[in-house]
Backbone as a ProteinNet text record, in pm:
[ID]
protein_1_A
[PRIMARY]
MKNKSRNQRVVSLDPPMPRGYVEASWAWDVNIQSPDTVLSPCKRAVYFHIDPVIDGGTAGVRGDRGFVYGEHYWEIEFLEPPAGMSVMVGVGTSKAALHAGKFRYIDLLGMDSESWGLSYKGTVWHGGHSQRYTEPFYSQGTVIGVHLNLEEGTLSFYRDGKSLGVAFTGLHKVQSPLYPMVSSTSPGTELELGLRCCSLPSLQERCLDTLAHSLAQKDLADFLPLPPVVKWKLKSWNYDKTQSVLGCK
[TERTIARY]
11586.5	11573.2	11672.1	11621.3	11706.9	11709.6	11817.4	11824	11752.7	11643.5	11562.9	11600.6	11590.3	11607.7	11486.2	11508.5	11398.3	11375	11438.9	11432.2	11291.3	11209.5	11077	10968.2	11006.8	10909.5	10811	10683.9	10580.1	10570.8	10580.2	10574.1	10456.2	10371.3	10258.5	10306.6	10294.5	10333.9	10216.9	10097.2	9978.8	9881.5	9907.1	9817.6	9677.8	9576.4	9437.9	9406.1	9470.4	9450.1	9397.9	9266.9	9210	9246.5	9281.2	9314	9464.2	9540.7	9684.6	9728.8	9859.9	9907.5	10050.7	10090.5	10229.2	10276.8	10406.4	10460.4	10460.6	10441.2	10440.1	10560.4	10593.4	10714.8	10689.1	10564.1	10538.5	10595.2	10611.2	10666.7	10594.8	10640.3	10581.8	10626.7	10537.8	10562.1	10638	10760	10843.1	10790.1	10708.4	10655.1	10518.5	10453.2	10319.1	10321.5	10359.1	10368.5	10362.1	10332.8	10334.4	10478.4	10498	10634.1	10689.2	10604	10648.1	10676.6	10701.3	10740.5	10872.9	10950.2	11076.7	11077	11117	11122.4	11264.6	11276.6	11406.6	11453.3	11582.2	11631.7	11557.9	11512.9	11440.2	11292.6	11247.4	11109.2	11007.3	11054.6	10961.8	10927.8	11019.8	10995.6	10964	10872.9	10839	10852	10910.7	10935.4	10857.2	10788.3	10700.3	10756.9	10749.1	10780.7	10915.5	11021.2	11151.1	11220.4	11172.8	11230.6	11152.6	11212.6	11138.5	11101.8	11162.7	11135.9	11010	10984.1	10872.8	10751	10639.4	10514.2	10437.3	10429.2	10373.7	10228.9	10162.3	10021.9	10006.7	9924.6	9895.6	9954.6	10030	10099.6	10069	10075.4	10049.2	10134	10133.2	10203	10121.9	10133	10059.3	10153.3	10104.8	10183.3	10196.6	10297.3	10318	10239.9	10148.3	10057.8	9916.4	9821.7	9680.8	9616.1	9514	9452.7	9307.5	9267.1	9129.7	9058.5	9128.4	9067.8	9153.4	9099.9	9174.9	9180.3	9262.7	9283.2	9427.1	9443.8	9575.8	9591.5	9709.8	9738.4	9876.5	9887.3	10017.4	10021	10143.5	10160.5	10241.5	10201.6	10269.3	10319.5	10450.4	10506.8	10529.6	10489	10511.1	10649.1	10746.1	10882.4	10897	10803.7	10795.6	10654.6	10636	10499.9	10413.4	10294.8	10208.8	10166.8	10157.3	10123.3	10061.8	10014.4	9960.4	9814.2	9766.3	9627	9587.8	9674.3	9634.1	9753.5	9754.1	9841.4	9749.7	9749	9647.7	9706.8	9634.8	9667.4	9539.6	9550.4	9429.6	9452.8	9348.7	9355.5	9285.1	9315.2	9249.3	9262.5	9180.1	9189.2	9300.3	9321.9	9423.5	9384.5	9256.7	9209.6	9221.1	9259	9266.9	9377	9347.5	9444.7	9561	9681	9801.4	9864.3	9800.4	9854.4	9739.3	9732.8	9622.3	9662.7	9787.7	9830.8	9881.7	9957.9	10020.9	9916.9	9946.1	9864.9	9725.9	9703.4	9577.1	9604.8	9547.5	9568.8	9438.1	9430.4	9304.9	9331.3	9223.2	9229.5	9218.7	9333.6	9339.8	9272.7	9296.1	9239.5	9094.9	9002.6	8861.4	8798.2	8875.5	8820.8	8711.5	8713.4	8609.7	8582.2	8512.8	8472.4	8583.5	8702.2	8810.9	8905.9	8886.4	8978.4	8907.3	8972.3	8920.7	9038.2	9022.9	9138.5	9108.7	9212.9	9210.6	9307.7	9261	9343.9	9399.5	9518.5	9575.8	9490.5	9396.8	9307.2	9190	9184.4	9083.8	8959.5	8954	8838.3	8870.5	8765.8	8779.1	8701.7	8753.9	8699.9	8672	8559.7	8529	8420.1	8434.9	8334.8	8319.9	8426.6	8421	8353.8	8319.5	8252.2	8337.8	8329.2	8407.2	8317.9	8370.3	8303.4	8407.9	8375.1	8465.2	8480.4	8604.4	8632.2	8710.6	8810	8894.4	8953.6	9029.3	9098.6	9217	9250.7	9367.8	9495.1	9595.6	9725.6	9833.2	9920.3	10019	10162.5	10184.1	10316	10404.5	10531.5	10631.1	10638.8	10652.6	10660.2	10526.3	10415.6	10284.6	10281.4	10225.6	10212.8	10064.9	10024.1	9886.4	9881.3	9802	9782	9658.7	9665.1	9554.7	9516.7	9389.7	9341.4	9233.4	9266.8	9175.3	9125.1	8996.7	8935.6	8841.5	8888.8	8810.1	8712.1	8713.6	8609.5	8483.5	8501.5	8387.8	8365.8	8462.4	8449.3	8471.8	8555.9	8576.5	8718.9	8730.4	8860.2	8863.6	8959.6	8973.5	9113.7	9125.4	9254.9	9291.9	9423.1	9479.3	9574.3	9584.6	9679.1	9767.9	9896.5	9993.8	9945.3	9892.6	9851.7	9711.8	9639	9503.2	9400.8	9299.1	9197.9	9115.6	9091.6	9004.3	8866.4	8847.1	8717.9	8707.9	8596.5	8572.8	8543.6	8614.4	8593.8	8504.5	8518.3	8441.5	8393	8280.1	8226.1	8195.9	8166.1	8126.4	8240.1	8364.4	8476.5	8486.3	8418.6	8418.9	8337.5	8261.2	8179.5	8251.4	8372.7	8443.4	8477	8510.4	8545.9	8660.7	8759.6	8882.9	8990.7	9114.5	9220.3	9234.1	9255.5	9273.7	9420.3	9479.4	9620.8	9639	9737.2	9773.1	9815.3	9777.9	9811.1	9840.7	9922.3	9944	9951.6	9919.3	9927.7	9958.8	10008.2	10040.5	10042.9	10007.1	10022.2	10141.3	10199.4	10297.4	10441.4	10523.4	10664.6	10735.5	10820.5	10897.5	10829.6	10707.6	10640.9	10721.7	10743.6	10817.3	10738.3	10700.7	10623.1	10695.7	10690.6	10762.2	10675.2	10682	10614.2	10683.2	10602.7	10654.3	10607.3	10542.8	10492.1	10392.7	10405.2	10309.5	10281.8	10155	10122.3	9985.7	9956.3	9826.6	9786	9656	9603.7	9647.7	9660	9685.4	9566	9587.4	9476.7	9374.4	9247.5	9139.5	9121.8	9037.6	9008.7	8948.8	8860	8800.7	8907.9	9001.5	9106.8	9197.8	9228.4	9311.3	9239.8	9106.5	9029.2	9023.9	9001.3	8995.7	9130.2	9238.2	9370.6	9396.8	9359.3	9378.5	9295.7	9169.2	9080.3	9126.4	9168.5	9211.1	9331.4	9423.9	9542.9	9518.6	9401.8	9367.7	9295.6	9255.1	9185.9	9287.7	9265.3	9355.8	9345.6	9225	9201.5	9108.4	9130.3	9048.4	8901.4	8872.3	8733.1	8654	8721.4	8650.5	8572.6	8604.5	8530.3	8383.1	8351.4	8212.4	8125.7	8186.6	8109.9	8093.4	8150.2	8138.9	8009	7946.1	7819.5	7845.6	7889.4	7926.3	7855.6	7839	7780.5	7865.6	7805.1	7879.8	8000.3	7987	8099.2	8218.5	8191.7	8299.8	8367.2	8287.2	8344.2	8436.1	8391	8474.9	8606.2	8600.8	8724	8819.5	8764	8848	8915.4	8840.6	8894.7	8996.7	8984.6	9076	9195.7	9189.4	9286	9430.8	9456	9594.2	9620.1	9560.1	9577.7	9720.6	9797.7	9938.9	10017.1	10086	10153.3	10272.9	10311.6	10424.2	10378.4	10245.3	10195.5	10189.9	10190.8	10168.5	10019.2	9980.2	9839.4	9773.4	9848.7	9790.9	9782.8	9849.1	9846.2	9926.4	10017.3	10087.7	10237.4	10288.2	10431.8	10506.2
9024.8	9114.1	9073.7	9027.3	8977.6	9076.3	9069	9148	9071.6	9127.5	9059.2	9103.1	9011.3	9044.3	9119.6	9227.2	9307.8	9282.2	9177	9155.2	9123.9	9063.3	9021.9	9119.1	9234.5	9328	9373.9	9377.7	9427.4	9577.8	9651.6	9797.6	9845.3	9929.3	9985.4	10103.5	10091.5	10200.7	10295.2	10252.5	10333.5	10320.1	10389.6	10380.4	10430	10389.8	10427	10569.7	10666	10806.3	10876.7	10889.2	10937.1	11079.3	11163	11302.2	11326.1	11222.3	11234.9	11223.8	11217.8	11198.8	11250.9	11270.6	11303.5	11202.9	11175.7	11081.8	11144.7	11060.4	11104.4	11046.7	11105.6	11063.7	11032.2	11005.1	10969.9	10830.8	10800.7	10672.1	10627.6	10518.4	10473.6	10566.1	10587.2	10682.5	10615.2	10657.9	10598.3	10630.4	10734.5	10774.7	10714.5	10657.7	10600.4	10457	10362.8	10224.2	10134.9	10007.7	9911.3	9889.7	9861	9829.5	9700.6	9619.8	9494.9	9510.4	9633.9	9658.4	9733.8	9710.1	9780	9831.9	9957.5	10016.9	10015.5	10006	10017.4	10162.5	10190	10328.2	10424.9	10377.5	10464	10474.9	10396.4	10396.9	10350.1	10275.7	10217.9	10072.9	10000.9	9861.2	9851	9758.9	9735	9586.1	9553.9	9416.6	9390.4	9276.9	9245.8	9134.3	9152.8	9046.9	8981.8	9062.9	9009.1	8931.4	8946	8871.3	8741.3	8624.7	8497.7	8456.3	8519.9	8482.9	8552.5	8673.3	8752.7	8730.9	8694.3	8677.4	8807.8	8879.4	9014.3	9028	8921.3	8934.4	8998.8	9102.6	9169.6	9309.8	9343.5	9471.8	9543.7	9676.7	9755.1	9880.4	9943.8	10070.1	10150.9	10282.7	10367.2	10464.6	10523.3	10619.3	10751.1	10830.6	10959.1	11071.5	11036.5	11134.6	11079.7	11164	11129.2	11210.3	11155.5	11218.8	11255.9	11375.9	11421.8	11454.4	11451.8	11485.2	11426.4	11425.5	11378.7	11227.3	11181.5	11038.2	11001.3	10883.9	10838.8	10691	10655.7	10516.7	10481	10363.1	10314.2	10162.2	10107.2	9963	9908	9789	9718.3	9584.5	9562.4	9434.7	9343.3	9217.2	9115.9	9054.6	9095.4	9046.1	8902.3	8857.1	8717.4	8666.8	8537.9	8486.8	8515.4	8571.4	8596.7	8466.7	8469.8	8349.1	8390.1	8290.7	8317.3	8356.9	8401.5	8439.5	8554.1	8656.6	8775.3	8857.7	8898	9002.5	9091	9221.8	9308.7	9436.9	9491.8	9619.1	9701.6	9831.4	9913.4	10055.3	10117.9	10256.1	10267.2	10374.8	10398.3	10543.4	10585.7	10719.8	10723	10840.1	10852.2	10775.5	10735	10659.7	10507.9	10465.6	10322	10256.9	10139.6	10068.1	10017.2	10024.9	9973.1	9858.9	9818.7	9710.3	9645.2	9513.4	9442.7	9378.3	9391.4	9331.9	9189.6	9144	9012.6	8901.1	8801.8	8680.9	8707.5	8826.6	8854	8851.7	8753.7	8737.2	8768.5	8888.5	8934.2	9000.3	9021.6	9104	9249	9314.7	9445	9555.6	9556.1	9661.9	9626	9703.6	9673.5	9614.2	9604.3	9549.7	9639.3	9769.8	9862.1	9961.3	10070	10165.5	10260.9	10249.2	10343.1	10297	10177	10128.4	10036.2	10017.6	9933.8	9851	9719.8	9639.1	9520.2	9476.3	9356.3	9255.4	9134.5	9025.8	8944.6	8886.7	8801.7	8677.8	8649.8	8536.1	8568.3	8693.4	8730.1	8796.5	8825.2	8892.2	9039.5	9122.9	9262.9	9285.7	9375.9	9398.8	9546.2	9572.6	9706.8	9692.3	9767.9	9764.5	9630.6	9548.9	9417.8	9311.5	9343.9	9249.1	9224.6	9103.6	9068.3	9011.9	9014.7	8949.2	8907.5	8805.3	8755.9	8860.6	8886.7	8990.4	8936.2	8851.6	8800.1	8666.2	8604.8	8481.2	8511	8420	8440.8	8452.9	8518	8526.1	8486.3	8394.5	8335.2	8353.6	8415.4	8415.4	8530.2	8499.3	8603	8689.6	8819.4	8910.5	8963.8	8918	8971.7	9121.6	9197.6	9342.4	9377.7	9437.9	9483.1	9634.1	9679.3	9821.7	9868.8	9988.9	10047.8	10179.3	10191.6	10312.8	10376.2	10487.9	10561.5	10683.4	10683.2	10792.8	10867.6	10978.5	11052.2	11148.7	11160.1	11236.8	11151.5	11023.7	10931.1	10851.7	10854.9	10783.4	10634.4	10589.6	10445.8	10404.1	10277.3	10214.5	10086.5	10078.2	9961.9	9903.4	9775	9708	9647.4	9635	9573.2	9463.5	9360	9251.9	9234.1	9260.3	9251.3	9327.6	9446.8	9535.1	9514.7	9413	9385.3	9428.1	9500.1	9551	9437.9	9445.9	9352	9412.2	9537.1	9602.5	9684.4	9755.7	9839.7	9752.1	9776.9	9700.8	9774.7	9909.3	9989.4	10117.6	10167.1	10295.4	10381.9	10510	10600.4	10661.6	10645.4	10697.9	10850.5	10914.2	11060.5	11120.8	11037.4	11085	11071.7	11019.7	10993.1	11122.3	11227.2	11357.9	11346.8	11269.8	11256.3	11209.4	11257.4	11211.1	11059	10999.4	10855.4	10825.2	10735.2	10701.8	10562.2	10543.4	10407.2	10325.2	10197.1	10110.8	9969	9897.2	9753.4	9691.6	9562.2	9492.5	9345.6	9278.7	9136.6	9071.2	8944.1	8861.5	8767.5	8758.1	8653.6	8701.7	8632.4	8667.4	8658.5	8755.7	8754	8817.8	8869.8	8939.1	9061.7	9078.1	9192.8	9254	9379.9	9451.2	9579.1	9613.5	9732.4	9818.3	9949.4	10045.7	10052.5	10052.6	10072	10205.7	10202.2	10323.4	10393.8	10526.7	10610.5	10732.8	10762.4	10878.7	10933.3	11052.3	11114.4	11194.6	11224.4	11294	11439.2	11492.6	11634.9	11712.1	11829.6	11903.9	11949.9	11938.3	11987.2	12137.7	12200.5	12343.1	12366.9	12276.5	12290.2	12285.4	12193.5	12180.7	12302.4	12357.1	12476.9	12595.3	12604.9	12713.5	12698.9	12576.9	12552.9	12582.1	12545.1	12568.7	12718	12795.5	12940.3	13002.2	12959.5	13014	12974.9	12847.2	12799.7	12878.4	12909.7	12981.3	13130.2	13178.3	13318.9	13340.4	13230.8	13241.6	13255.6	13354.1	13373.4	13257.6	13203.5	13088.5	12992.4	12863.5	12764.2	12774.4	12807.7	12813.2	12924.2	13018.7	13124.9	13071.3	12950.9	12889.1	12872.1	12860.2	12842.4	12962.7	13078.5	13200.8	13230.4	13144.8	13165.8	13105.4	13167.9	13116.6	12998.8	12885	12767.5	12644.8	12541.3	12415.4	12357.3	12281.6	12224.5	12141	12060.5	11975.4	12058.2	12173.6	12260.7	12327.5	12366.6	12424.8	12324.4	12197.6	12096.2	12079.6	12077.9	12063.3	12179.4	12300.8	12416.7	12404.3	12358.7	12346.1	12233.2	12132.5	12018	12036.2	12137.3	12150.2	12155.7	12233.3	12255.1	12194.6	12076.9	12015.2	11974.6	11953.8	11920.4	12015.8	12111.6	12215.9	12163.5	12037.8	11981	11928.1	11925.1	11867.3	11972	11925.6	12011.9	12026.6	12102.7	12118	11984.2	11886.4	11756.3	11665.7	11698.7	11614	11485.4	11480	11353.5	11371	11489.9	11510.1	11484.8
10297.1	10183.7	10075.3	9966.1	9860.5	9745.3	9666.5	9544.6	9434	9385.5	9285.3	9145.1	9051.6	8911.2	8861.7	8788.5	8736.3	8587	8532.9	8388.2	8341.2	8427.5	8386.8	8432.8	8483.2	8537.4	8430	8468	8377.9	8395.1	8286.4	8292.1	8208.4	8267.6	8194.1	8111.4	7981.1	7892.6	7867.3	7896.4	7870.9	7987.7	8099.2	8215.3	8179.5	8254.7	8222.9	8263.9	8198.5	8231.1	8106	8089.5	7963.6	7926.1	8024.5	7993.3	7994.1	7976.4	7986	8130	8152.6	8288.3	8301.9	8425.9	8458.2	8562	8563.3	8661.3	8800.1	8900.3	9039.6	9113	9228.2	9299.6	9446.2	9483.9	9623.2	9653.9	9782.1	9824.4	9951	10010.9	10137.4	10249.9	10345	10452.4	10566.8	10588.9	10693.1	10831.9	10843.6	10973.6	11004.1	10903.8	10921.9	10870.9	10957.4	10916.1	11039.3	11017.4	11126	11173.4	11302	11348.8	11290	11226.2	11165.1	11016.4	10971.7	10833	10830.4	10725.1	10703.6	10560.9	10542.3	10409.9	10355.4	10225.2	10161.2	10170.1	10147.1	10154.6	10062.2	9947.4	9854.2	9889.7	9987.3	10037.6	9933.4	9832.9	9735.6	9768.2	9830.9	9866.6	10015.3	10049.8	10189.3	10217.9	10332.9	10374.6	10503.3	10509.4	10620.9	10707.7	10839.7	10936.7	10905.9	10901.9	10860.5	10972.9	11098	11209.3	11226.1	11195.1	11202.1	11343.7	11444.6	11582.8	11634.6	11584.5	11633.1	11544.6	11605.4	11532.1	11539.2	11428	11431.8	11392.4	11351.5	11312.9	11176.7	11167.3	11040.2	11041.9	10937.3	10931.9	10800.5	10804.7	10684.9	10679.5	10564	10543.4	10443.1	10450.2	10356.3	10286.1	10177.2	10102.3	10176.2	10137.6	10203.1	10136.4	10044.8	9985.4	9987.4	10025.9	10017.6	9907.6	9844.4	9728.3	9756.9	9713.4	9734.6	9603.4	9492.4	9363.8	9253.1	9131.3	9016.3	9004	8910.3	8886.5	8917.4	8977.8	9019.3	8986.1	8941	8905.4	8957.5	9018.4	9062.1	9053.5	9054.5	9042.1	9158.6	9204	9312.3	9258.1	9268	9223.7	9343.5	9330.8	9433.3	9410.7	9491.4	9475.3	9523.1	9604.6	9648	9618.4	9595.8	9574	9697.1	9680.6	9796.6	9862.9	9995.5	10070.9	10203.8	10277.3	10409.5	10406.7	10520.1	10535.8	10445.4	10434	10359.1	10315	10188.7	10135.9	10052	10079.8	10020.2	9963.3	9864	9800	9799.4	9824.8	9821.5	9865	9923.6	9970	10104.7	10175.7	10303.4	10345.7	10438.7	10495.1	10600.3	10659	10763.7	10889.6	10900	11015.8	10996.4	10878.5	10850.4	10933.2	10989.6	11072.8	10988.9	11046.1	10981.7	11060.4	11168.3	11250.6	11325.7	11321	11386	11517.9	11557	11682.2	11662.9	11759.1	11748.7	11746	11663.2	11650.9	11592.8	11535.2	11466.7	11316.5	11247.7	11104.1	11033.3	10974	10914.8	10780.6	10705.4	10584.9	10630.5	10646.6	10712.8	10631.5	10499.5	10415.7	10382.6	10437.2	10420.5	10544.1	10652.5	10776.1	10834.3	10794.7	10838.5	10725.9	10757	10653.8	10613.4	10674.1	10647	10536.9	10482.9	10380	10282.6	10165	10056.8	10005.3	9996.1	9960.6	9871.4	9799.5	9716.5	9775.7	9804.4	9854	9737.7	9758.6	9653.5	9627.6	9719	9699.9	9607.8	9559.7	9459.8	9513.7	9643.2	9703	9727.5	9727.1	9764.2	9893.7	9976.6	10110.4	10136	10203.2	10255.3	10361.4	10469.4	10574.4	10642.6	10639.8	10702	10619.3	10494.4	10405.9	10282.1	10228.3	10110.1	10001.2	9879.2	9767.1	9664.9	9587.7	9484.3	9375.1	9334.7	9235.5	9116.4	9142.4	9034.5	9076.9	8987.4	9019.8	9112.7	9202.7	9289.3	9206.4	9262.7	9196.1	9296.2	9252.6	9342.3	9294.2	9179.2	9116.7	9162.9	9181.9	9203.2	9077.6	9095.4	8982.2	8935.4	8994.4	8959.3	8987.9	8894.9	8912.8	8918.8	9030.9	9047.3	9030.2	8933.8	8912	8986.6	9040.8	9115.4	9048.9	9009.2	8943.4	9030.7	9093.5	9179.3	9104.1	9069.6	8994.8	9089.2	9143.5	9241.5	9177.2	9045.4	8976.7	8963.4	8933.5	8922.5	9050.2	9142	9269	9258.6	9165.4	9144.7	9180.1	9220.1	9243.3	9162.7	9071.6	8983.5	8998.6	8964.5	8973.4	8838.3	8817.4	8698	8741.7	8661.2	8687.2	8565.7	8583.4	8473.5	8350.2	8374.4	8265.8	8213.7	8260.3	8212.9	8317.2	8272.6	8363.9	8424.2	8554.8	8624.7	8648.9	8607	8621.8	8749.8	8763.8	8880.8	9001.7	9110.4	9234.3	9332.5	9338.1	9433.2	9367.4	9413	9367.9	9490.4	9464.9	9572.1	9650.9	9607.7	9685.9	9681.6	9585.7	9581.9	9696.7	9766.6	9878.4	10012.9	10011.2	10136.9	10211.4	10139.3	10197.3	10297.3	10260.2	10337.3	10241.1	10254.1	10164.1	10167.4	10051	10039.9	10007	10084.7	10072.6	10012.8	9926.3	9884.3	10005.3	10008.9	10121.5	10074.4	10150.9	10133.7	10272.7	10281.9	10410.5	10387.3	10492.9	10482.1	10620	10622	10742.2	10730.7	10613.6	10584.2	10601.2	10682.9	10695.4	10560.1	10533.8	10410.4	10291.6	10308.3	10198.1	10157.1	10027.6	9976.2	9860.3	9874.9	9773.9	9735.6	9608.1	9562.5	9472.4	9495.1	9408.8	9273.5	9168.9	9034.6	8980.2	8866.8	8803	8893.3	8903.7	8974.7	8888.6	8868.1	8787	8825.9	8778.7	8803.5	8680.8	8671.2	8555.2	8552.7	8434	8419.4	8473.7	8529.3	8590.2	8486.8	8522.4	8437.9	8460	8380.1	8398	8535.8	8580.1	8713	8821.4	8808.7	8908.2	8911	8792.2	8787.8	8852.5	8828.9	8889.4	9041.2	9086.8	9230	9295	9228	9283	9298	9195.6	9201.8	9313.1	9323.3	9425.4	9565.3	9582.2	9713.8	9764.3	9675.5	9718.4	9738	9698.3	9720.9	9853.9	9919.5	10047.5	10160.7	10246.2	10359.7	10458.1	10473.4	10559.2	10487.8	10506.3	10435.7	10473.6	10599.4	10644.6	10576.9	10514.6	10443.5	10324.5	10282	10170.9	10206.2	10336.4	10379.9	10345.8	10327.2	10301.2	10152.8	10068.4	9924.3	9870.9	9771	9713.8	9619.4	9678.3	9600.2	9654.8	9573.6	9622.7	9734.9	9827	9940	9898.8	9791.6	9751.9	9704.2	9639.6	9593.8	9713.6	9813.5	9935	10003.8	10008.5	10072.2	9997.4	9863.2	9785.9	9811.9	9822.2	9849.9	9986.8	10084.6	10220	10229.7	10144.3	10146.8	10054.7	9969	9859.5	9905.9	10007.4	10049.7	10186.2	10212.2	10344.1	10368.8	10260.6	10273.9	10185.2	10244.9	10168.3	10090.2	10111	10036.1	9901.1	9877.2	9752.8	9642.4	9520	9406.5	9385.5	9283.4	9251.9	9224.7	9178.2	9147	9267.7	9375	9493.2	9477	9380.1	9358.6	9341	9347.6	9332.8	9462.7
[MASK]
+++++++++++++++++++++++++++++++++++++++++++++++++++++++++++++++++++++++++++++++++++++++++++++++++++++++++++++++++++++++++++++++++++++++++++++++++++++++++++++++++++++++++++++++++++++++++++++++++++++++++++++++++++++++++++++++++++++++++++++++++++++++++

């Protein structure tokens, strides 16, 4: 773990949040990670396979907040040049694998239907299938932005502040919280969270928040004369009582 110079860091001054945004303070989850990852004291940086003697295969870590609504944007800086079989950025459900076992070198994010990922080699993965998405990136200091829009169900990526376009659609149908994730097969990989933000709440979100907190039990939403998708949002709204109304604080 080296002390890196931050003089060349790319900072997004205008994240892709059309309705405005507020900064978020989530970090990597120290309790939900591969045994082959180590977090910095602030839990923003993650280090992979730091023991050169132990071959750990593929390792991952996820954020300590999952999102079920709204828009979310965050940035991942590559503190070392990406290398090896796979280094990935993306999202996944609570069921997404964070460890592939020793001597297994795979594209972990997107290996099944529980996660969606972008490889530094320029491919995107989901459900065990990949397709070409962008040019590979090999440089130290590269910043990948992730824009998760759960109102439209899209996942888009940015490279050093420039949009790479929509990579995935249909994520609003997942009906499970989606967590930020990163993974790597390469010893010495170092990734750090940068800017994190989420959209300001819409009128619909404020109404749902008020209604959700008025229910004595979440299952009571099933008895309300509302569309099924609204009932699901009400039942999922307060799944983590440590979150704010935006799910990103």
